[in-house]
mmCIF file of C-alpha atoms in Angstrom:
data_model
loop_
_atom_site.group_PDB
_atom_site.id
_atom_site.type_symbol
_atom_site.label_atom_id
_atom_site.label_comp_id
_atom_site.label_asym_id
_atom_site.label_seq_id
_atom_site.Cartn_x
_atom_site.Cartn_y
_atom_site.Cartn_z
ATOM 1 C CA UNK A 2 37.015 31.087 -45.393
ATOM 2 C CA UNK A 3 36.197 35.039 -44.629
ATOM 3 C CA UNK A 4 36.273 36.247 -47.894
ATOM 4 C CA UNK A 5 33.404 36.641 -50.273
ATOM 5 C CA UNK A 6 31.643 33.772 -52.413
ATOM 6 C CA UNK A 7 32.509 33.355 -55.620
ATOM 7 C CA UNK A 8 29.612 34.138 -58.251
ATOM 8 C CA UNK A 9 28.565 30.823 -59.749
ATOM 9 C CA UNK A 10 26.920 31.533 -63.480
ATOM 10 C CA UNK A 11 22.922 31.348 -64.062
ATOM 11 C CA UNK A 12 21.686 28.477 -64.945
ATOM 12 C CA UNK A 13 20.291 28.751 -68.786
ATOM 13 C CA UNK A 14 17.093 26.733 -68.129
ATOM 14 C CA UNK A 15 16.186 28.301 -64.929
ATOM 15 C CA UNK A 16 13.908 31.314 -65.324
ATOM 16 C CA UNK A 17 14.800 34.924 -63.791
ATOM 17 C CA UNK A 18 13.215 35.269 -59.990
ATOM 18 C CA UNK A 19 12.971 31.154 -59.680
ATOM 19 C CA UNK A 20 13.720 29.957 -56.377
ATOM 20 C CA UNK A 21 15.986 27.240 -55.892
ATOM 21 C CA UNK A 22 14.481 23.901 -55.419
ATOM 22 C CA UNK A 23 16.422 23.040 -52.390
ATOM 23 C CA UNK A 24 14.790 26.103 -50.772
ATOM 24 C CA UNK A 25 11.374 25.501 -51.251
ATOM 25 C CA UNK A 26 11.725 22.673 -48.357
ATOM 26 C CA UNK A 27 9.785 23.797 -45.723
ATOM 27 C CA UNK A 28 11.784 24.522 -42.297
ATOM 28 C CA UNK A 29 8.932 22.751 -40.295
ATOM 29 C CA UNK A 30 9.068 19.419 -42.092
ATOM 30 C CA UNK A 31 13.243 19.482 -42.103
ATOM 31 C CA UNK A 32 13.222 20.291 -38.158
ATOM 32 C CA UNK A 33 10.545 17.536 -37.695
ATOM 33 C CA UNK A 34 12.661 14.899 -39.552
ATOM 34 C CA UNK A 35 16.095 16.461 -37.588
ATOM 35 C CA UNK A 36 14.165 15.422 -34.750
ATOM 36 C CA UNK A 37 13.052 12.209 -35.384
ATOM 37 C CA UNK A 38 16.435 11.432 -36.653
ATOM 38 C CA UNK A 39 18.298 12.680 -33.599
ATOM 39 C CA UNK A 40 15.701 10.852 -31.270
ATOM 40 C CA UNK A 41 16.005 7.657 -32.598
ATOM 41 C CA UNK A 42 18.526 5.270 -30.130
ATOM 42 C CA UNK A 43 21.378 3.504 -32.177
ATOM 43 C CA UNK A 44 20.090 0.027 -32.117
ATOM 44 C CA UNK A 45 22.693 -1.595 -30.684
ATOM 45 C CA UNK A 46 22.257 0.251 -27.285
ATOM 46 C CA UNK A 47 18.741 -0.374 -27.799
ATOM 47 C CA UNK A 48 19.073 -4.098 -28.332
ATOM 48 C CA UNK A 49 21.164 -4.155 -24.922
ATOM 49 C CA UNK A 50 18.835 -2.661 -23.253
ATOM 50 C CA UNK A 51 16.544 -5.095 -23.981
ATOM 51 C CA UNK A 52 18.581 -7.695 -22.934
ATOM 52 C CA UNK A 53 19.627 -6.278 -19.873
ATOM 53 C CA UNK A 54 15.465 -5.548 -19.051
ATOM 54 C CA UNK A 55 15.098 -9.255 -20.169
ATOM 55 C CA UNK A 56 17.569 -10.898 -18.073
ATOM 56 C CA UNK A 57 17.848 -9.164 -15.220
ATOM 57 C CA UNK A 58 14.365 -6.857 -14.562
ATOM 58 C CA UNK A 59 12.388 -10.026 -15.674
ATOM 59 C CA UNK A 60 13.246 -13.000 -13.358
ATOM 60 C CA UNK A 61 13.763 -10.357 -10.335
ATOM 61 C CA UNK A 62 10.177 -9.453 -10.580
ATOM 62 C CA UNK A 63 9.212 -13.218 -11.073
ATOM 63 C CA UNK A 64 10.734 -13.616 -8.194
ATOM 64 C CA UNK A 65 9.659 -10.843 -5.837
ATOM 65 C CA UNK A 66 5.924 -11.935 -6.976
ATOM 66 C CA UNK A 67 6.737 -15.526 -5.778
ATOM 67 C CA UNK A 68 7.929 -14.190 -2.428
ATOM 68 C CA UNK A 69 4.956 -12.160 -2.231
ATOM 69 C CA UNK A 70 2.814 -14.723 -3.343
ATOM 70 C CA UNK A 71 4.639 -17.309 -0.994
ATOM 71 C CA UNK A 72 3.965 -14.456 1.997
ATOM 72 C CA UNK A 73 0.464 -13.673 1.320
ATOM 73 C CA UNK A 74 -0.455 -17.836 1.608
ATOM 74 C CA UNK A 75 1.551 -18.377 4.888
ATOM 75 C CA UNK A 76 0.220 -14.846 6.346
ATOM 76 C CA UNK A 77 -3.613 -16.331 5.172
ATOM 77 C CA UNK A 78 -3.473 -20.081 5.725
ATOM 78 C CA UNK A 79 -0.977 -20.391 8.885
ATOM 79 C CA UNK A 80 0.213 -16.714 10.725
ATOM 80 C CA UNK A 81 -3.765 -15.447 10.574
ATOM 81 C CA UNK A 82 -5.183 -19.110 12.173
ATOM 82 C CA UNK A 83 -2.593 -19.082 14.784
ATOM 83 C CA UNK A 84 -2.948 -15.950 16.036
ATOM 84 C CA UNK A 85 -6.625 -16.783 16.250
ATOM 85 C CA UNK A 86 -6.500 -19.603 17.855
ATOM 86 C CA UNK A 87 -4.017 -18.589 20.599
ATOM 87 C CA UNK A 88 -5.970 -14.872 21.158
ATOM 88 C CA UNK A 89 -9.097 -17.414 21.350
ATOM 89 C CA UNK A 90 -7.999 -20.337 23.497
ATOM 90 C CA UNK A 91 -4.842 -19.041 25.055
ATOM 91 C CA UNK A 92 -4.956 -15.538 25.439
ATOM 92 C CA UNK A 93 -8.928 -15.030 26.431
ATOM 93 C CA UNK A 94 -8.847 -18.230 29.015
ATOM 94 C CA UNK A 95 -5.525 -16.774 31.046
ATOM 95 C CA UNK A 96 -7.324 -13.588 31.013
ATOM 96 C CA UNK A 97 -10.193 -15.342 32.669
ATOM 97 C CA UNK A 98 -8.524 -17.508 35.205
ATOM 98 C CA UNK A 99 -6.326 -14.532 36.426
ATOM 99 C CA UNK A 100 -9.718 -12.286 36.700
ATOM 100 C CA UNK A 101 -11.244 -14.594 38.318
ATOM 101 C CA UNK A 102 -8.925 -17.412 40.503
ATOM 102 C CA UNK A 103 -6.409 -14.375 41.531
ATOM 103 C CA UNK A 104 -7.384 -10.402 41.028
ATOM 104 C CA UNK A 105 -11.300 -11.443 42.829
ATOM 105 C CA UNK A 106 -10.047 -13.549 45.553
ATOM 106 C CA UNK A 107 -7.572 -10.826 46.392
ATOM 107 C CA UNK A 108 -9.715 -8.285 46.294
ATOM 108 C CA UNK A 109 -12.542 -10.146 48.195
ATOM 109 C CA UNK A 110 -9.271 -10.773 50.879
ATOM 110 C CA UNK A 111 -8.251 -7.288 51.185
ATOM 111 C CA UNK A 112 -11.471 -6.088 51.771
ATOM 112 C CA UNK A 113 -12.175 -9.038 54.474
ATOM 113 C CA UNK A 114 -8.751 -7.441 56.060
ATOM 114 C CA UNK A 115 -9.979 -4.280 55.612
ATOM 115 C CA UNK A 116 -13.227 -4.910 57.754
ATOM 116 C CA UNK A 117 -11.020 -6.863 59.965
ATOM 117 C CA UNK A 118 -9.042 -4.248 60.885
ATOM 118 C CA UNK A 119 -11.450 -1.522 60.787
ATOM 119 C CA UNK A 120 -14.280 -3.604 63.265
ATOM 120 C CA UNK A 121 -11.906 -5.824 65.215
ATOM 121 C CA UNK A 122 -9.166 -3.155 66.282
ATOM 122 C CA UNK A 123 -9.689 0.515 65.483
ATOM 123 C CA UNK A 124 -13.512 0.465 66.775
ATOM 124 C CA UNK A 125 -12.636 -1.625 70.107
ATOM 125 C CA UNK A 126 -9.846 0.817 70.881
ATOM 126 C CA UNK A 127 -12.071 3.771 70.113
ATOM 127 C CA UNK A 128 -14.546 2.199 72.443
ATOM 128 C CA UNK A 129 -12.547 1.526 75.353
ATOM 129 C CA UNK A 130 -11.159 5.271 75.278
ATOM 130 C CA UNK A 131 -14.430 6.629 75.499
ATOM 131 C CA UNK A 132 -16.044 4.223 78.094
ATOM 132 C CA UNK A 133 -12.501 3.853 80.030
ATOM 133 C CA UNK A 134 -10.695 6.626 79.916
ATOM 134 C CA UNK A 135 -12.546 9.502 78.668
ATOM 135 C CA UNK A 136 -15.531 9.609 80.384
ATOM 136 C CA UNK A 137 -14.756 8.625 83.803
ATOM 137 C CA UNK A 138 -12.359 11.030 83.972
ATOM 138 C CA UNK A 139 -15.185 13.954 82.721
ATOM 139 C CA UNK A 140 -17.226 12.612 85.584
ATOM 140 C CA UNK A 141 -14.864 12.808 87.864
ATOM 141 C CA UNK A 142 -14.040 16.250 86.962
ATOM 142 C CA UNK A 143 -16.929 17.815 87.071
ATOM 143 C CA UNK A 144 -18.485 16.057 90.121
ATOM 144 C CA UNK A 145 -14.963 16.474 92.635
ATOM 145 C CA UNK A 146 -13.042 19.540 90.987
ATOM 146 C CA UNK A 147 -15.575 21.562 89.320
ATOM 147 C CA UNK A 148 -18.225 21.800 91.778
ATOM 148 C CA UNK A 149 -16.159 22.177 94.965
ATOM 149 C CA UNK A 150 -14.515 24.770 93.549
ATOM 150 C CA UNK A 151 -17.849 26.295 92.860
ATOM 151 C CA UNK A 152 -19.099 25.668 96.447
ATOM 152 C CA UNK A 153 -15.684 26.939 98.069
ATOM 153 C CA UNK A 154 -15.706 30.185 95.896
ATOM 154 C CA UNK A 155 -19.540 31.035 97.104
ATOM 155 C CA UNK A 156 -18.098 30.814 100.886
ATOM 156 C CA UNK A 157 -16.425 33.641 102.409
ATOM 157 C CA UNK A 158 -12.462 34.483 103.062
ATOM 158 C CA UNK A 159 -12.232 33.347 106.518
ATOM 159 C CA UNK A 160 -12.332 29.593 105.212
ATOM 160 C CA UNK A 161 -9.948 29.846 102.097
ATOM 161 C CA UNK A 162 -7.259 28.206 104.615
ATOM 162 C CA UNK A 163 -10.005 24.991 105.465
ATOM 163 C CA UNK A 164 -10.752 25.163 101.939
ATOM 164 C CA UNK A 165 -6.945 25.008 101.214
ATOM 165 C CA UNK A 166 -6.192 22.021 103.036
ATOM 166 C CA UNK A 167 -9.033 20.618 101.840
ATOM 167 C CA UNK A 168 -8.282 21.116 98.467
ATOM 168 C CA UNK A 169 -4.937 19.799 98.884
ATOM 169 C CA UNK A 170 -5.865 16.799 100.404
ATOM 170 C CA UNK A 171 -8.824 16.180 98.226
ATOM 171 C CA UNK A 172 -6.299 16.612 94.716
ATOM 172 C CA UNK A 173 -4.281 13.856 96.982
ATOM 173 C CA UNK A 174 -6.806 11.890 97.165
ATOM 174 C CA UNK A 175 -7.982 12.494 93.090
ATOM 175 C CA UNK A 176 -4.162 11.847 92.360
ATOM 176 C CA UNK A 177 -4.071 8.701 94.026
ATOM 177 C CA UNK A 178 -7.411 7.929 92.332
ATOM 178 C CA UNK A 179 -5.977 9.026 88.760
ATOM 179 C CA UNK A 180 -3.065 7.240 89.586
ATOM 180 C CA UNK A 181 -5.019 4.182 90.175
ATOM 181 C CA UNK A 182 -7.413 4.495 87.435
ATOM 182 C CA UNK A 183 -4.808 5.105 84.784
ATOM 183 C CA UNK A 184 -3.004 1.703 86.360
ATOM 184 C CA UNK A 185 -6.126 0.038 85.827
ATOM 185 C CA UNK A 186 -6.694 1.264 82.198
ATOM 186 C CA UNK A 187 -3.145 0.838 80.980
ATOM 187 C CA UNK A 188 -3.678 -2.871 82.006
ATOM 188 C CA UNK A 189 -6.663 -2.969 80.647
ATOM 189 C CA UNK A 190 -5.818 -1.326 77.296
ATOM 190 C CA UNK A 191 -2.808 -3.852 77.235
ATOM 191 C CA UNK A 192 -4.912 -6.861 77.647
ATOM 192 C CA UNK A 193 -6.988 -5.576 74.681
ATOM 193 C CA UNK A 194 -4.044 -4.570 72.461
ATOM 194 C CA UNK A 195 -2.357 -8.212 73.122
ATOM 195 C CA UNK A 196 -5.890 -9.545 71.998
ATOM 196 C CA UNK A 197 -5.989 -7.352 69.102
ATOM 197 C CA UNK A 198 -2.703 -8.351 67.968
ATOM 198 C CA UNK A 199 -3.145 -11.729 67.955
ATOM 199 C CA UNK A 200 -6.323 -11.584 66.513
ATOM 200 C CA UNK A 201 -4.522 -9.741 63.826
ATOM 201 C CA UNK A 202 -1.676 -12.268 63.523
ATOM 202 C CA UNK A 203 -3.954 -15.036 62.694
ATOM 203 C CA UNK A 204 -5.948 -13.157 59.988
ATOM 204 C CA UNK A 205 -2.380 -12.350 58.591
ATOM 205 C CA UNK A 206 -1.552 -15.830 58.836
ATOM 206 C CA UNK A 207 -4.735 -16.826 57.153
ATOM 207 C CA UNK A 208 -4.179 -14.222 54.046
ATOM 208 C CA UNK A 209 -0.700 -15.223 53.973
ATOM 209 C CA UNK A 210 -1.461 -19.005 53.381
ATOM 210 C CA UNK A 211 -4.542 -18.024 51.168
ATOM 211 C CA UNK A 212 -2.087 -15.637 49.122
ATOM 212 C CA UNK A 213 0.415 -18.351 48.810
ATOM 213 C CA UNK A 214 -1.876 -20.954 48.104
ATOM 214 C CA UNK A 215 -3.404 -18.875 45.309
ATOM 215 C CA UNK A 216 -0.441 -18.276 44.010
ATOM 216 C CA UNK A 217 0.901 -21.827 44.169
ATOM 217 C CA UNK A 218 -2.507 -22.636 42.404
ATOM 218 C CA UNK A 219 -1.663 -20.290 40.002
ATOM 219 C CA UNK A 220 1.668 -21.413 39.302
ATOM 220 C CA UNK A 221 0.894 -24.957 38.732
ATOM 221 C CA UNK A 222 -2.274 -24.381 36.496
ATOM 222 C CA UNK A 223 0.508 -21.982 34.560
ATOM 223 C CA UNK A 224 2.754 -24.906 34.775
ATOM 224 C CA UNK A 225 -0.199 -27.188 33.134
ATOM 225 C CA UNK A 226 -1.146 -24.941 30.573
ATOM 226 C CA UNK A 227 2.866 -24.429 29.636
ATOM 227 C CA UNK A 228 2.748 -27.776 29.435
ATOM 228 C CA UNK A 229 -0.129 -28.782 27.472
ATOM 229 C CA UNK A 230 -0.571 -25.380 25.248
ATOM 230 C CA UNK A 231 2.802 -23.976 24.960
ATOM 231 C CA UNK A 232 5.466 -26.104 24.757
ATOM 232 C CA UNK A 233 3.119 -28.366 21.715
ATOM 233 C CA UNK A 234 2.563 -25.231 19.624
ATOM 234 C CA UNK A 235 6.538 -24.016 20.272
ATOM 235 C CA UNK A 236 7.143 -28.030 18.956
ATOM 236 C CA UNK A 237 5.020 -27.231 16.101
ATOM 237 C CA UNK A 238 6.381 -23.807 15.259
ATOM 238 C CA UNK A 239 9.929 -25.096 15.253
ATOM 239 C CA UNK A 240 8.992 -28.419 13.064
ATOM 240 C CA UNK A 241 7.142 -25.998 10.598
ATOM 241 C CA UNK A 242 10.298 -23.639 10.605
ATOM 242 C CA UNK A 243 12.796 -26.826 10.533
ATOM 243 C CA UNK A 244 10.939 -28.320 7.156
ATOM 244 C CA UNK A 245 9.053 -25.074 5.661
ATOM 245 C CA UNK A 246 10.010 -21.991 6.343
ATOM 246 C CA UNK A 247 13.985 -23.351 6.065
ATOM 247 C CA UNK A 248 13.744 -25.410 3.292
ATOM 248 C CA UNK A 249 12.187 -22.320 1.174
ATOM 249 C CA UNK A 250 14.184 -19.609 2.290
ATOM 250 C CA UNK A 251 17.399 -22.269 0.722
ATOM 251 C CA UNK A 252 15.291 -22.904 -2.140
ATOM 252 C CA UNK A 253 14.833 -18.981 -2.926
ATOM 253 C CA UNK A 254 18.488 -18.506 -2.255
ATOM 254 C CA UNK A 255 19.721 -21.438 -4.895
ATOM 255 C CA UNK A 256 17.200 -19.880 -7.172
ATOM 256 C CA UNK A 257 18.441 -16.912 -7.009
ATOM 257 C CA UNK A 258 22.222 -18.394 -7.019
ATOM 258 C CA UNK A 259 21.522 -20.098 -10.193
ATOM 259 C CA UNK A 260 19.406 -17.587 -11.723
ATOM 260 C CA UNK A 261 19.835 -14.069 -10.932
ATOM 261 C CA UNK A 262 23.503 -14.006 -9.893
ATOM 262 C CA UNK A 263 24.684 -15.464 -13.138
ATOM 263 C CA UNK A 264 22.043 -13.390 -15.270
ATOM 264 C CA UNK A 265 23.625 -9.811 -13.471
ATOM 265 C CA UNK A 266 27.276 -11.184 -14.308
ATOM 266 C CA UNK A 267 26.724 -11.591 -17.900
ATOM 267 C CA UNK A 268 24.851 -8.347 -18.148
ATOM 268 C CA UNK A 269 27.385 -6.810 -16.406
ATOM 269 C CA UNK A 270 30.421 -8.239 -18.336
ATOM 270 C CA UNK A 271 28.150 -7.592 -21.794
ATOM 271 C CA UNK A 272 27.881 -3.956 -20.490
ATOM 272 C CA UNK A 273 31.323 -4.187 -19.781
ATOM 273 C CA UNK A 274 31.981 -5.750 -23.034
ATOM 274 C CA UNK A 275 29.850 -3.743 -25.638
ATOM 275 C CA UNK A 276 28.511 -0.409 -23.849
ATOM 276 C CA UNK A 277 31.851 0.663 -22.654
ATOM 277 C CA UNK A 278 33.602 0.318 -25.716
ATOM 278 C CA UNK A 279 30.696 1.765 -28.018
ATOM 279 C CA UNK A 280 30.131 4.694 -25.480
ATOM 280 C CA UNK A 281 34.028 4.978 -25.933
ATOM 281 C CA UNK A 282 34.128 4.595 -29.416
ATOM 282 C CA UNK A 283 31.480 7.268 -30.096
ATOM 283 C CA UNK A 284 32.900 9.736 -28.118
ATOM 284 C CA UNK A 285 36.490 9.547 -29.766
ATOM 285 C CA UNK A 286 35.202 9.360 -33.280
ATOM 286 C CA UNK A 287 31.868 11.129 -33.809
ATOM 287 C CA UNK A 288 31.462 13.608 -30.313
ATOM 288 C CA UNK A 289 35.150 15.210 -30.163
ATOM 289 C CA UNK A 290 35.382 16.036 -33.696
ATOM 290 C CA UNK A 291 32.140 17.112 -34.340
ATOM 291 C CA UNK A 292 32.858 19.480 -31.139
ATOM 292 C CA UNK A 293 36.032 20.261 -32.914
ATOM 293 C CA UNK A 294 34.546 21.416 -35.612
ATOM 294 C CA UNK A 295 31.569 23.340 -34.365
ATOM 295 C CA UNK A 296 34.379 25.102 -32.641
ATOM 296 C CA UNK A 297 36.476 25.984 -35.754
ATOM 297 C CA UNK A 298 33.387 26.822 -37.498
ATOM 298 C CA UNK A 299 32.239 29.474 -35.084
ATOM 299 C CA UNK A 300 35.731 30.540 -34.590
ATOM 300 C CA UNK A 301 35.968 31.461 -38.195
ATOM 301 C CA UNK A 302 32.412 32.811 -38.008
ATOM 302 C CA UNK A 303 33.537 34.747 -35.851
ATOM 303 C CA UNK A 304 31.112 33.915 -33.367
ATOM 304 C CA UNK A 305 33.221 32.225 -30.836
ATOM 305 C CA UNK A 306 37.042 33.088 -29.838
#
């Protein structure tokens, strides 16, 4: 296959120069028809594909439209007037009766105990300090300590020693006087923190029962609206999933039992059953030896080793 052509004689009828008529084709139009040729599918794989888009693609997206379809009218006609009607006469009127039968009357309470504690204890006891305690004991400062001891320091040495004793038995006598005083205005201060405390246990008392009775209050009109709101629509969403939503969802699956299940097995065994072998077949007859050959012929081209 290396050596040279042999020479073929001229043909008689042919004129010298002609060109061969074979070579006049031009290379565009042969490449364009090479093409078209090599991109045309074998029309048996083409036929199964058609098949396989027809019974499988098809009812699959006849079936994902009726879901969607089937979604859309329960999202439009039952999940979008529910949820209206319980944000409208569920959800707005507890948000109403909490604002205004719990969160005001508790806040109107702790202010009341607020006041309560502000006017009927801390005020008194700042009172009584100051009018008991505090200034009495200014006055009695300035008028027995701090002026004697003004007086007594304007006098001369010679009476320090009267002025002594004096001032040791006049801080007797303020001791005693203290002593008495501060008696006097610890019971006093007692009285008025026994009063204060059980003026302060009754207005507990009264915000505990008004607490509890709010809350009770709450709890039962709860209770009522469970009752007459809540449980009926929980009745009515289980009856509509019981008898709709149950009933379709085993309607979609025998559908799709019946239908799609045995449509995929017979494409698959058809794939199994034609496209295996013919993919087989091609590439045992037509693929290897062609590659077998390409192979020779550039080996003995040289072209290849």
């Amino acid at each position: 296959m290396t050596g040279t052509p042999p020479l073929r004689p001229a043909d008689p009828a042919r004129p010298p120069g002609a060109v061969p008529t074979a070579a006049v084709v031009p290379a565009g139009r042969s490449r364009v028809r090479s093409d078209a040729v090599a991109e045309e599918p074998p029309p048996l794989v083409a036929a199964v594909a058609r098949g396989v888009a027809l019974v499988v693609v098809l009812p699959v997206r006849l079936l994902w439209e009726l879901v969607g379809a089937t979604g859309r009218l329960v999202n439009r006609h039952l999940l979008t007037p529910i949820g209206r009607f319980l944000y409208r006469r569920l959800l707005l009127p507890l948000a109403w009766l909490a604002r205004t039968r719990l969160w005001v009357p508790l806040v109107w309470l702790a202010r009341g105990a607020a006041w309560a504690a502000v006017t009927l204890v801390w005020r008194p006891l700042v009172w009584a300090a100051r009018r008991l305690l505090w200034l009495p004991l200014a006055w009695l400062v300035r008028e027995l300590v701090v002026r004697p001891a003004r007086w007594l320091a304007a006098l001369f040495a010679p009476a320090g020693r009267a002025l002594l004793a004096g001032l040791a038995a006049l801080a007797r006598v303020l001791a005693a006087g203290l002593a008495a005083l501060g008696r006097v205005a610890a019971v006093g201060l007692l009285a008025v923190g026994r009063a204060l405390w059980a003026v302060a246990r009754f207005v507990g008392r009264v915000l505990v029962d008004a607490v509890v009775g709010a809350w009770r209050l709450a709890g039962r009109v709860l209770g009522f609206l469970y009752r007459v709101l809540l449980r009926p629509l929980g009745l009515a969403l289980r009856w509509l999933w019981r008898h709709l939503a149950v009933p379709l969802g085993r309607a979609v699956r025998a559908v799709w039992r019946a239908t799609v299940l045995p449509l995929a097995r017979g494409a698959r065994a058809a794939w199994r059953a034609i496209v295996g072998p013919t993919r087989r077949w091609l590439r045992r007859a037509v693929l290897d030896p062609a590659r077998l050959a390409s192979r020779e012929v550039l080996v003995a081209l040289g072209l290849r080793r």
